CSV table of C-alpha atoms in Angstrom, one decimal:
chain,number,residue,atom,x,y,z
B,19,MET,CA,-112.6,-0.6,63.5
B,20,ASN,CA,-112.0,1.2,66.6
B,21,LYS,CA,-111.2,-2.1,68.7
B,22,SER,CA,-108.7,-3.1,66.0
B,23,LEU,CA,-107.0,0.4,66.2
B,24,ILE,CA,-106.9,0.3,69.9
B,25,THR,CA,-105.4,-3.2,69.8
B,26,LEU,CA,-102.9,-2.3,67.3
B,27,GLY,CA,-102.1,0.8,69.5
B,28,ILE,CA,-101.6,-1.2,72.6
B,29,ILE,CA,-99.5,-3.8,70.7
B,30,GLY,CA,-97.4,-1.1,69.3
B,31,PHE,CA,-96.9,0.5,72.8
B,32,ILE,CA,-95.8,-2.8,74.3
B,33,VAL,CA,-93.5,-3.2,71.3
B,34,LEU,CA,-92.0,0.2,71.9
B,35,LEU,CA,-91.7,-0.5,75.6
B,36,ILE,CA,-89.9,-3.8,74.9
B,37,GLY,CA,-87.5,-1.9,72.4
B,38,PHE,CA,-86.7,0.9,74.8
B,39,ASN,CA,-86.1,-1.6,77.5
B,40,GLY,CA,-83.8,-3.7,75.2
B,41,CYS,CA,-81.8,-0.6,74.0
B,42,GLY,CA,-81.2,0.7,77.5
B,43,SER,CA,-80.2,-2.8,78.8
B,44,TYR,CA,-77.9,-3.1,75.7
B,45,ASN,CA,-76.2,0.3,76.3
B,46,THR,CA,-75.8,-0.4,80.1
B,47,MET,CA,-74.4,-3.9,79.4
B,48,GLN,CA,-71.9,-2.4,76.8
B,49,ARG,CA,-70.7,0.2,79.3
B,50,MET,CA,-70.2,-2.4,82.1
B,51,ASP,CA,-68.5,-4.8,79.8
B,52,GLU,CA,-66.1,-2.2,78.7
B,53,GLU,CA,-65.4,-1.3,82.3
B,54,VAL,CA,-64.5,-5.0,83.1
B,55,ASN,CA,-62.3,-5.1,80.1
B,56,GLY,CA,-60.5,-1.9,81.3
B,57,LYS,CA,-60.1,-3.1,84.7
B,58,TRP,CA,-58.7,-6.3,83.3
B,59,HIS,CA,-56.2,-4.4,81.4
B,60,ASP,CA,-55.2,-2.7,84.6
B,61,VAL,CA,-54.6,-5.8,86.3
B,62,GLU,CA,-52.3,-6.9,83.4
B,63,VAL,CA,-50.4,-4.0,83.5
B,64,VAL,CA,-49.4,-4.4,87.2
B,65,TYR,CA,-48.6,-8.0,86.8
B,66,GLN,CA,-46.5,-7.1,83.6
B,67,ARG,CA,-44.5,-4.6,85.8
B,68,ARG,CA,-43.8,-7.3,88.4
B,69,SER,CA,-42.7,-9.5,85.5
B,70,ASP,CA,-40.5,-6.6,84.3
B,71,LEU,CA,-38.7,-6.3,87.8
B,72,ILE,CA,-37.9,-9.9,88.0
B,73,PRO,CA,-34.9,-10.1,85.4
B,74,ASN,CA,-33.2,-7.2,87.4
B,75,LEU,CA,-33.7,-9.1,90.8
B,76,VAL,CA,-32.4,-12.3,89.1
B,77,GLN,CA,-29.4,-10.5,87.7
B,78,THR,CA,-28.6,-8.8,91.0
B,79,VAL,CA,-28.9,-12.0,93.0
B,80,GLN,CA,-26.8,-14.0,90.6
B,81,GLY,CA,-23.6,-11.9,91.5
B,82,TYR,CA,-23.7,-13.8,94.8
B,83,ALA,CA,-22.0,-17.1,93.6
B,84,ASN,CA,-23.3,-19.3,96.5
B,85,PHE,CA,-26.9,-18.3,95.9
B,86,GLU,CA,-29.1,-21.2,95.5
B,87,LYS,CA,-29.4,-21.9,91.9
B,88,SER,CA,-32.7,-23.9,92.2
B,89,THR,CA,-34.3,-20.8,93.8
B,90,LEU,CA,-33.4,-18.5,90.8
B,91,GLN,CA,-34.5,-21.0,88.4
B,92,ALA,CA,-37.9,-21.6,90.1
B,93,VAL,CA,-38.4,-17.7,89.7
B,94,VAL,CA,-37.3,-17.6,86.0
B,95,GLU,CA,-39.4,-20.6,85.1
B,96,ALA,CA,-42.7,-19.2,87.1
B,97,ARG,CA,-42.2,-15.8,85.2
B,98,ALA,CA,-41.9,-17.6,81.8
B,99,ASN,CA,-44.9,-19.7,82.3
B,100,ALA,CA,-46.9,-16.9,83.7
B,101,THR,CA,-46.1,-14.7,80.7
B,102,LYS,CA,-47.5,-17.5,78.5
B,103,VAL,CA,-51.1,-17.3,80.0
B,104,MET,CA,-52.9,-14.7,78.1
B,105,ILE,CA,-56.7,-14.2,78.4
B,106,ASP,CA,-59.0,-12.5,75.9
B,107,PRO,CA,-60.9,-10.2,78.3
B,108,SER,CA,-64.2,-11.4,76.7
B,109,LYS,CA,-63.5,-15.0,77.8
B,110,LEU,CA,-62.7,-14.5,81.7
B,111,THR,CA,-64.6,-17.6,82.7
B,112,PRO,CA,-64.1,-18.9,86.1
B,113,GLU,CA,-61.8,-21.5,84.6
B,114,THR,CA,-59.6,-19.3,82.7
B,115,MET,CA,-59.4,-17.0,85.7
B,116,ARG,CA,-58.1,-20.0,87.8
B,117,ASN,CA,-55.5,-20.7,85.3
B,118,TYR,CA,-54.2,-17.3,85.1
B,119,GLN,CA,-54.2,-17.0,89.0
B,120,ALA,CA,-52.5,-20.3,89.5
B,121,ALA,CA,-49.6,-19.1,87.1
B,122,GLN,CA,-49.3,-15.7,88.9
B,123,GLY,CA,-49.5,-17.4,92.3
B,124,ALA,CA,-46.5,-19.5,91.3
B,125,VAL,CA,-44.6,-16.4,90.6
B,126,THR,CA,-45.4,-14.8,93.9
B,127,SER,CA,-44.6,-18.1,95.7
B,128,SER,CA,-41.1,-18.4,94.0
B,129,LEU,CA,-40.4,-14.6,94.6
B,130,GLY,CA,-41.3,-15.4,98.3
B,131,ARG,CA,-38.9,-18.3,98.5
B,132,LEU,CA,-36.2,-16.2,96.8
B,133,LEU,CA,-36.6,-13.4,99.2
B,134,ALA,CA,-36.6,-15.7,102.1
B,135,VAL,CA,-33.5,-17.3,100.9
B,136,ALA,CA,-32.0,-14.0,100.5
B,137,GLU,CA,-32.3,-13.4,104.3
B,138,ASN,CA,-29.2,-15.7,104.7
B,139,TYR,CA,-27.1,-13.5,102.6
B,140,PRO,CA,-26.3,-10.3,104.6
B,141,ASP,CA,-24.1,-8.8,101.8
B,142,LEU,CA,-27.0,-9.2,99.3
B,143,LYS,CA,-29.4,-7.8,101.9
B,144,ALA,CA,-27.2,-4.8,102.1
B,145,ASN,CA,-27.0,-4.3,98.2
B,146,GLN,CA,-28.6,-0.9,97.3
B,147,ASN,CA,-30.0,-2.3,94.1
B,148,PHE,CA,-31.4,-5.4,95.8
B,149,MET,CA,-33.2,-3.3,98.5
B,150,ASP,CA,-34.6,-0.8,95.8
B,151,LEU,CA,-36.0,-3.9,93.9
B,152,GLN,CA,-37.5,-5.4,97.1
B,153,LYS,CA,-39.2,-1.9,97.6
B,154,GLN,CA,-40.6,-2.0,94.1
B,155,LEU,CA,-41.8,-5.6,94.3
B,156,GLU,CA,-43.4,-4.7,97.5
B,157,GLY,CA,-45.3,-1.6,96.0
B,158,THR,CA,-46.1,-3.6,92.9
B,159,GLU,CA,-47.8,-6.3,95.1
B,160,ASN,CA,-49.8,-3.6,96.8
B,161,ARG,CA,-51.1,-2.3,93.5
B,162,ILE,CA,-51.8,-5.9,92.2
B,163,ALA,CA,-54.1,-6.5,95.1
B,164,GLU,CA,-55.8,-3.0,94.5
B,165,GLU,CA,-56.3,-3.6,90.9
B,166,ARG,CA,-57.6,-7.1,91.4
B,167,ARG,CA,-60.3,-5.7,93.9
B,168,LYS,CA,-61.2,-2.9,91.4
B,169,PHE,CA,-61.7,-5.8,88.7
B,170,ASN,CA,-63.8,-7.9,91.1
B,171,ASP,CA,-66.0,-4.9,91.7
B,172,ALA,CA,-66.6,-4.3,88.0
B,173,VAL,CA,-67.2,-8.0,87.4
B,174,LYS,CA,-69.8,-8.0,90.4
B,175,GLU,CA,-71.6,-5.2,88.9
B,176,LEU,CA,-71.8,-6.7,85.4
B,177,ASN,CA,-72.8,-10.1,86.7
B,178,SER,CA,-75.4,-8.8,89.1
B,179,TYR,CA,-76.9,-6.7,86.2
B,180,VAL,CA,-77.2,-9.6,83.6
B,181,ARG,CA,-78.6,-12.2,85.9
B,182,VAL,CA,-81.9,-10.3,86.5
B,183,PHE,CA,-84.9,-10.9,84.3
B,184,PRO,CA,-85.5,-9.7,81.6
B,185,ARG,CA,-81.9,-8.4,81.2
B,186,ASN,CA,-80.7,-12.0,81.3
B,187,ILE,CA,-82.7,-12.5,78.1
B,188,TRP,CA,-81.1,-9.4,76.6
B,189,ALA,CA,-77.6,-10.6,77.8
B,190,GLY,CA,-78.0,-13.9,76.0
B,191,MET,CA,-79.2,-12.2,72.8
B,192,PHE,CA,-76.4,-9.6,72.8
B,193,GLY,CA,-73.7,-12.2,73.8
B,194,ILE,CA,-72.8,-10.7,77.2
B,195,GLN,CA,-71.8,-13.4,79.6
B,196,LYS,CA,-71.1,-13.5,83.2
B,197,ARG,CA,-67.3,-13.1,84.1
B,198,GLY,CA,-65.0,-14.9,86.5
B,199,TYR,CA,-63.6,-13.3,89.5
B,200,PHE,CA,-60.2,-13.4,91.1
B,201,GLU,CA,-60.5,-15.5,94.1
B,202,ALA,CA,-58.7,-15.4,97.4
B,203,ASP,CA,-55.4,-17.4,97.3
B,204,ALA,CA,-55.2,-20.7,99.1
B,205,GLY,CA,-54.3,-19.9,102.8
B,206,ALA,CA,-55.1,-16.2,102.4
B,207,GLU,CA,-57.4,-16.6,105.5
B,208,LYS,CA,-54.2,-16.8,107.5
B,209,ALA,CA,-52.1,-13.4,107.5
B,210,PRO,CA,-48.5,-14.3,106.5
B,211,GLN,CA,-45.8,-12.6,108.7
B,212,VAL,CA,-43.5,-10.8,106.4
B,213,LYS,CA,-40.5,-9.1,107.7
B,214,PHE,CA,-37.9,-7.2,105.4
B,215,ASP,CA,-34.9,-5.9,107.1
B,216,ILE,CA,-34.5,-2.9,105.2
B,217,LYS,CA,-32.5,-0.3,106.7
């Protein structure tokens, strides 16, 4: 009788330990998951700010009749395509992240070409509205880089946590999956030379 009580006590103790471990892991994973979601929304906000600046930039540049129409059209199309790429934060897989990053990269590239072409238009470069928009875009690009870094830090913390045994088992049971990162853009290892002639 005593042996069966001791055995039941040991089994009960093990079940309690497993239960406490599961509860603790669940709560930590939920906190980390919410942190990743929050950081993702911060990334979306700064990309949206950039997207909101583009129509004003295009409108300002369109005032210069000789300005290359194909360059403007590329910016408008890239912006339209990027705004179509929406991702549910719980489905931030490496593939969806690559698609999102490619769409945003097209916007960055087309904006870079537009600003490079603008160098050929001294009157445009001297336009106060254009100079203000350039400064705002530059500040927004810096914020994008910072928010992407914070997002990657949160993803790294979550991914590292859910890969360790026995948390990987709990993560599978609770439906918590590893998330995708923002990756460095192609050619990012070479520092670009950017010069704005803002006076």
